[in-house]
mmCIF file of C-alpha atoms in Angstrom:
data_model
loop_
_atom_site.group_PDB
_atom_site.id
_atom_site.type_symbol
_atom_site.label_atom_id
_atom_site.label_comp_id
_atom_site.label_asym_id
_atom_site.label_seq_id
_atom_site.Cartn_x
_atom_site.Cartn_y
_atom_site.Cartn_z
ATOM 1 C CA MET A 594 19.520 10.033 -20.509
ATOM 2 C CA THR A 595 20.819 11.923 -17.113
ATOM 3 C CA THR A 596 18.905 13.923 -15.229
ATOM 4 C CA THR A 597 18.295 14.792 -11.605
ATOM 5 C CA ILE A 598 15.953 12.761 -9.587
ATOM 6 C CA HIS A 599 14.017 12.782 -6.158
ATOM 7 C CA LEU A 600 11.535 10.147 -6.108
ATOM 8 C CA ALA A 601 13.482 7.984 -3.842
ATOM 9 C CA GLN A 602 14.623 10.603 -1.407
ATOM 10 C CA GLN A 603 17.909 9.187 -1.245
ATOM 11 C CA PRO A 604 21.155 10.418 -3.298
ATOM 12 C CA GLU A 605 22.614 7.276 -4.364
ATOM 13 C CA ALA A 606 19.430 5.712 -5.773
ATOM 14 C CA ASP A 607 18.145 8.819 -7.043
ATOM 15 C CA GLU A 608 21.028 9.423 -8.807
ATOM 16 C CA LEU A 609 21.022 5.482 -10.407
ATOM 17 C CA LEU A 610 17.052 6.733 -11.358
ATOM 18 C CA GLY A 611 18.317 9.590 -13.251
ATOM 19 C CA ARG A 612 21.241 7.704 -15.350
ATOM 20 C CA SER A 613 19.085 3.824 -15.803
ATOM 21 C CA PRO A 614 16.388 4.173 -18.207
ATOM 22 C CA LEU A 615 16.129 0.279 -16.695
ATOM 23 C CA ALA A 616 16.105 1.845 -13.289
ATOM 24 C CA ALA A 617 13.208 4.308 -13.731
ATOM 25 C CA LEU A 618 10.856 1.477 -15.291
ATOM 26 C CA VAL A 619 11.850 -0.635 -12.427
ATOM 27 C CA GLY A 620 10.736 1.957 -9.912
ATOM 28 C CA MET A 621 7.690 2.681 -11.554
ATOM 29 C CA LEU A 622 6.851 -1.151 -11.599
ATOM 30 C CA LEU A 623 7.057 -1.401 -8.092
ATOM 31 C CA ASP A 624 4.843 1.521 -7.037
ATOM 32 C CA GLN A 625 2.117 -0.017 -5.904
ATOM 33 C CA GLN A 626 1.062 -0.440 -1.795
ATOM 34 C CA VAL A 627 3.865 1.127 -0.828
ATOM 35 C CA PRO A 628 5.054 4.633 -0.474
ATOM 36 C CA MET A 629 7.007 6.487 -3.217
ATOM 37 C CA GLU A 630 10.039 5.956 -2.238
ATOM 38 C CA TRP A 631 10.275 2.680 -0.869
ATOM 39 C CA ALA A 632 9.081 1.554 -4.650
ATOM 40 C CA PHE A 633 11.718 4.109 -6.346
ATOM 41 C CA SER A 634 14.505 2.992 -3.794
ATOM 42 C CA GLY A 635 14.603 -0.475 -5.135
ATOM 43 C CA PRO A 636 15.801 -0.507 -8.203
ATOM 44 C CA TYR A 637 19.227 0.919 -5.961
ATOM 45 C CA THR A 638 19.037 -1.855 -3.713
ATOM 46 C CA ILE A 639 18.596 -4.688 -6.482
ATOM 47 C CA ALA A 640 21.536 -3.184 -8.038
ATOM 48 C CA ARG A 641 23.531 -3.177 -5.119
ATOM 49 C CA ARG A 642 22.862 -6.626 -4.019
ATOM 50 C CA MET A 643 23.731 -8.190 -7.607
ATOM 51 C CA ASP A 644 27.452 -6.166 -6.965
ATOM 52 C CA ALA A 645 26.465 -3.818 -10.175
ATOM 53 C CA ASP A 646 26.114 -0.108 -10.632
ATOM 54 C CA ASP A 647 23.215 -0.887 -12.791
ATOM 55 C CA LEU A 648 20.380 -2.953 -13.896
ATOM 56 C CA ASP A 649 20.813 -5.459 -16.361
ATOM 57 C CA ALA A 650 17.940 -6.576 -18.324
ATOM 58 C CA HIS A 651 19.646 -9.750 -19.465
ATOM 59 C CA ALA A 652 21.033 -10.390 -16.014
ATOM 60 C CA ILE A 653 17.577 -10.137 -14.258
ATOM 61 C CA ALA A 654 15.876 -12.015 -16.731
ATOM 62 C CA ALA A 655 18.444 -15.337 -16.515
ATOM 63 C CA TYR A 656 18.631 -14.740 -13.188
ATOM 64 C CA ASP A 657 17.255 -18.384 -11.061
ATOM 65 C CA PRO A 658 13.269 -17.274 -10.170
ATOM 66 C CA GLU A 659 14.151 -17.970 -6.635
ATOM 67 C CA ALA A 660 17.348 -16.939 -6.200
ATOM 68 C CA PHE A 661 16.364 -14.039 -7.242
ATOM 69 C CA VAL A 662 12.664 -13.877 -4.514
ATOM 70 C CA ALA A 663 15.311 -14.463 -1.742
ATOM 71 C CA LEU A 664 17.265 -11.623 -2.961
ATOM 72 C CA LEU A 665 14.159 -9.137 -3.044
ATOM 73 C CA SER A 666 12.941 -10.777 0.193
ATOM 74 C CA ALA A 667 16.141 -10.034 1.953
ATOM 75 C CA LYS A 668 15.611 -7.655 4.734
ATOM 76 C CA PRO A 669 15.499 -4.943 4.114
ATOM 77 C CA ALA A 670 12.784 -6.116 1.816
ATOM 78 C CA VAL A 671 12.447 -4.211 -1.934
ATOM 79 C CA HIS A 672 8.609 -4.200 -1.372
ATOM 80 C CA ARG A 673 5.813 -5.281 0.924
ATOM 81 C CA TYR A 674 4.976 -8.183 -1.750
ATOM 82 C CA PRO A 675 8.945 -8.973 -2.370
ATOM 83 C CA GLY A 676 7.392 -12.428 -3.949
ATOM 84 C CA SER A 677 4.967 -11.351 -6.833
ATOM 85 C CA MET A 678 6.946 -8.493 -7.518
ATOM 86 C CA ALA A 679 10.207 -10.463 -8.242
ATOM 87 C CA LYS A 680 8.176 -12.390 -10.704
ATOM 88 C CA ARG A 681 7.086 -8.861 -12.287
ATOM 89 C CA VAL A 682 10.022 -7.288 -12.412
ATOM 90 C CA GLN A 683 11.652 -10.742 -14.092
ATOM 91 C CA GLN A 684 8.956 -10.341 -16.625
ATOM 92 C CA LEU A 685 9.361 -7.125 -17.545
ATOM 93 C CA CYS A 686 12.880 -7.580 -18.086
ATOM 94 C CA GLN A 687 12.097 -10.961 -20.555
ATOM 95 C CA TYR A 688 10.107 -9.037 -22.451
ATOM 96 C CA LEU A 689 12.668 -6.003 -23.129
ATOM 97 C CA VAL A 690 15.158 -8.919 -24.096
ATOM 98 C CA ASP A 691 12.670 -10.284 -26.249
ATOM 99 C CA GLU A 692 11.426 -6.727 -27.510
ATOM 100 C CA TYR A 693 14.104 -4.255 -27.238
ATOM 101 C CA GLY A 694 17.322 -6.609 -26.897
ATOM 102 C CA GLY A 695 17.356 -5.453 -23.630
ATOM 103 C CA GLU A 696 17.425 -2.059 -23.868
ATOM 104 C CA ALA A 697 14.652 -0.072 -21.382
ATOM 105 C CA GLU A 698 15.203 3.410 -23.485
ATOM 106 C CA ALA A 699 14.368 1.693 -26.523
ATOM 107 C CA VAL A 700 10.526 1.636 -25.400
ATOM 108 C CA TRP A 701 10.760 5.529 -25.734
ATOM 109 C CA SER A 702 13.179 6.721 -27.481
ATOM 110 C CA ASP A 703 11.961 6.416 -31.345
ATOM 111 C CA ALA A 704 8.568 6.940 -30.196
ATOM 112 C CA ALA A 705 7.121 9.521 -32.508
ATOM 113 C CA THR A 706 3.954 10.514 -30.731
ATOM 114 C CA GLY A 707 2.520 10.453 -27.284
ATOM 115 C CA ARG A 708 -0.149 7.847 -28.665
ATOM 116 C CA GLU A 709 2.529 5.380 -29.289
ATOM 117 C CA LEU A 710 5.057 5.417 -26.800
ATOM 118 C CA LEU A 711 1.492 5.393 -24.682
ATOM 119 C CA ASP A 712 0.852 2.272 -26.368
ATOM 120 C CA ARG A 713 4.719 0.555 -26.079
ATOM 121 C CA LEU A 714 4.176 1.125 -22.350
ATOM 122 C CA LEU A 715 0.530 0.056 -22.119
ATOM 123 C CA ALA A 716 2.485 -3.338 -23.585
ATOM 124 C CA LEU A 717 4.763 -3.995 -20.424
ATOM 125 C CA PRO A 718 4.138 -6.521 -18.573
ATOM 126 C CA GLY A 719 2.451 -5.014 -15.151
ATOM 127 C CA PHE A 720 1.592 -1.654 -16.504
ATOM 128 C CA GLY A 721 -1.414 -0.768 -16.617
ATOM 129 C CA ARG A 722 -3.084 2.590 -18.222
ATOM 130 C CA GLN A 723 -2.851 4.219 -15.157
ATOM 131 C CA LYS A 724 0.918 3.590 -14.368
ATOM 132 C CA ALA A 725 1.908 4.016 -18.011
ATOM 133 C CA GLN A 726 0.153 7.058 -17.705
ATOM 134 C CA ILE A 727 2.278 7.995 -15.155
ATOM 135 C CA PHE A 728 5.362 7.211 -16.548
ATOM 136 C CA LEU A 729 4.499 8.552 -19.775
ATOM 137 C CA ALA A 730 3.837 12.177 -17.862
ATOM 138 C CA LEU A 731 7.351 11.404 -15.879
ATOM 139 C CA LEU A 732 9.229 10.922 -18.898
ATOM 140 C CA GLY A 733 7.743 13.980 -20.113
ATOM 141 C CA LYS A 734 8.149 16.317 -17.373
ATOM 142 C CA GLN A 735 11.427 15.060 -15.478
ATOM 143 C CA TYR A 736 13.188 13.271 -18.723
ATOM 144 C CA GLY A 737 13.118 15.477 -21.664
ATOM 145 C CA VAL A 738 11.044 12.593 -23.620
ATOM 146 C CA ARG A 739 8.465 14.889 -25.198
ATOM 147 C CA PRO A 740 6.767 13.119 -28.572
ATOM 148 C CA GLU A 741 3.989 15.319 -29.881
ATOM 149 C CA GLY A 742 1.056 15.201 -28.280
ATOM 150 C CA TRP A 743 2.828 13.136 -24.930
ATOM 151 C CA ARG A 744 0.677 15.855 -22.607
ATOM 152 C CA GLU A 745 -2.776 14.455 -24.143
ATOM 153 C CA ALA A 746 -1.458 10.734 -24.244
ATOM 154 C CA ALA A 747 -0.436 11.054 -20.860
ATOM 155 C CA GLY A 748 -4.281 12.419 -19.899
ATOM 156 C CA ALA A 749 -4.526 14.224 -16.175
ATOM 157 C CA TYR A 750 -0.861 13.356 -15.378
ATOM 158 C CA GLY A 751 0.302 15.494 -18.324
ATOM 159 C CA GLU A 752 -0.640 18.681 -17.350
ATOM 160 C CA GLN A 753 1.610 21.274 -16.295
ATOM 161 C CA GLY A 754 1.123 22.825 -12.918
ATOM 162 C CA ALA A 755 -0.427 19.346 -11.847
ATOM 163 C CA TYR A 756 0.583 17.480 -8.216
ATOM 164 C CA ARG A 757 -0.831 14.592 -9.159
ATOM 165 C CA SER A 758 1.767 11.591 -9.253
ATOM 166 C CA ALA A 759 5.514 10.287 -9.375
ATOM 167 C CA ALA A 760 6.020 12.492 -12.547
ATOM 168 C CA ASP A 761 5.545 16.030 -10.597
ATOM 169 C CA ILE A 762 7.990 15.134 -7.770
ATOM 170 C CA THR A 763 10.943 17.654 -7.616
ATOM 171 C CA GLY A 764 11.817 17.863 -3.974
ATOM 172 C CA PRO A 765 10.456 17.619 -0.369
ATOM 173 C CA GLU A 766 7.668 20.472 -1.351
ATOM 174 C CA SER A 767 6.164 18.812 -4.691
ATOM 175 C CA LEU A 768 5.893 15.236 -2.465
ATOM 176 C CA ALA A 769 3.798 17.126 0.159
ATOM 177 C CA ARG A 770 1.172 18.633 -2.563
ATOM 178 C CA VAL A 771 1.214 14.844 -4.314
ATOM 179 C CA ARG A 772 0.498 13.253 -1.163
ATOM 180 C CA ALA A 773 -2.236 15.919 0.057
ATOM 181 C CA TYR A 774 -3.935 15.713 -3.267
ATOM 182 C CA LYS A 775 -4.102 11.466 -3.192
ATOM 183 C CA GLN A 776 -4.812 11.671 0.663
ATOM 184 C CA GLU A 777 -8.180 14.199 -0.580
ATOM 185 C CA ALA A 778 -8.801 11.979 -3.804
ATOM 186 C CA LYS A 779 -8.757 9.194 -1.305
ATOM 187 C CA ARG A 780 -11.377 11.160 1.213
ATOM 188 C CA ALA A 781 -13.826 12.025 -1.566
ATOM 189 C CA ALA A 782 -13.678 8.438 -3.523
ATOM 190 C CA LYS A 783 -14.660 6.792 0.337
ATOM 191 C CA ALA A 784 -17.458 10.148 0.959
ATOM 192 C CA ALA A 785 -18.846 8.945 -2.367
ATOM 193 C CA THR A 786 -19.013 5.296 -1.182
ATOM 194 C CA SER A 787 -20.448 6.163 2.196
ATOM 195 C CA GLU A 788 -23.502 8.171 0.699
ATOM 196 C CA ARG A 789 -24.703 5.566 -1.704
ATOM 197 C CA PRO A 790 -25.906 2.777 0.896
ATOM 198 C CA ALA A 791 -27.528 5.802 3.457
ATOM 199 C CA LYS A 792 -29.214 7.083 0.469
ATOM 200 C CA GLY A 793 -30.747 3.290 0.080
ATOM 201 C CA ALA A 794 -31.548 3.085 3.730
ATOM 202 C CA ALA A 795 -33.607 6.340 3.632
ATOM 203 C CA GLY A 796 -35.368 5.153 1.134
ATOM 204 C CA GLY A 797 -36.245 1.344 2.250
ATOM 205 C CA GLY A 798 -37.472 3.609 5.734
ATOM 206 C CA THR A 799 -39.932 5.616 3.906
ATOM 207 C CA ALA A 800 -41.609 2.056 2.795
ATOM 208 C CA LYS A 801 -41.959 1.410 6.069
ATOM 209 C CA GLY A 802 -44.865 3.849 7.577
ATOM 210 C CA ALA A 803 -44.522 7.155 9.163
ATOM 211 C CA LYS A 804 -43.238 5.470 13.044
ATOM 212 C CA SER A 805 -40.423 3.963 11.225
ATOM 213 C CA THR A 806 -39.845 6.988 8.896
ATOM 214 C CA GLY A 807 -37.844 9.113 11.627
ATOM 215 C CA ARG A 808 -35.422 6.544 12.610
ATOM 216 C CA SER A 809 -34.536 5.554 9.294
ATOM 217 C CA GLY A 810 -34.078 9.318 8.506
ATOM 218 C CA SER A 811 -31.481 9.282 11.686
ATOM 219 C CA SER A 812 -29.918 6.363 10.502
ATOM 220 C CA ALA A 813 -29.545 7.795 6.667
ATOM 221 C CA THR A 814 -27.605 10.755 8.357
ATOM 222 C CA GLU A 815 -25.186 8.963 10.934
#
């Protein structure tokens, strides 16, 4: 697995992501509640602090938990929540050791269908459905891992020409488009949430009689 990646927006970190299946998995795991570049530069930071040129699932799983928290917490921290993420990274690596002999690529190398691959990703510690589908789309779009039905299994994230997630980022321009999509989605969700109580307030106002109806209607539109 060697490909050109632009998720960390840092040459050394992206080079590691392009050649290391475990680095790609760990980067995806870290990609929550922090900017994407911060998350995907994490694997490179961890490897460097472990005096290695790649991540090793056996070494990480066997690392003293408190020392691993300290390793991720050292400034600059690998994540906004280094303690909880250190635990998740170790859980992921232990699972890979137990189920795949420590080889991250084995998760997808012999998956016959997109559905099978999605199920395998969903079984990984720290991977919910959205994260699993985004990573599946990333594998298909940028790493050439394309079992039958992979786009369908990835859902909307697998669509060609979409700019919804890390799977679609190949440089600064696409990064800006993905960020714009996410910001618009957040605005739409916020607007939908704010409309619901407003409608309730309007409904309550009409029950008070003619004198209070005008005031209730006014507050409902504010």
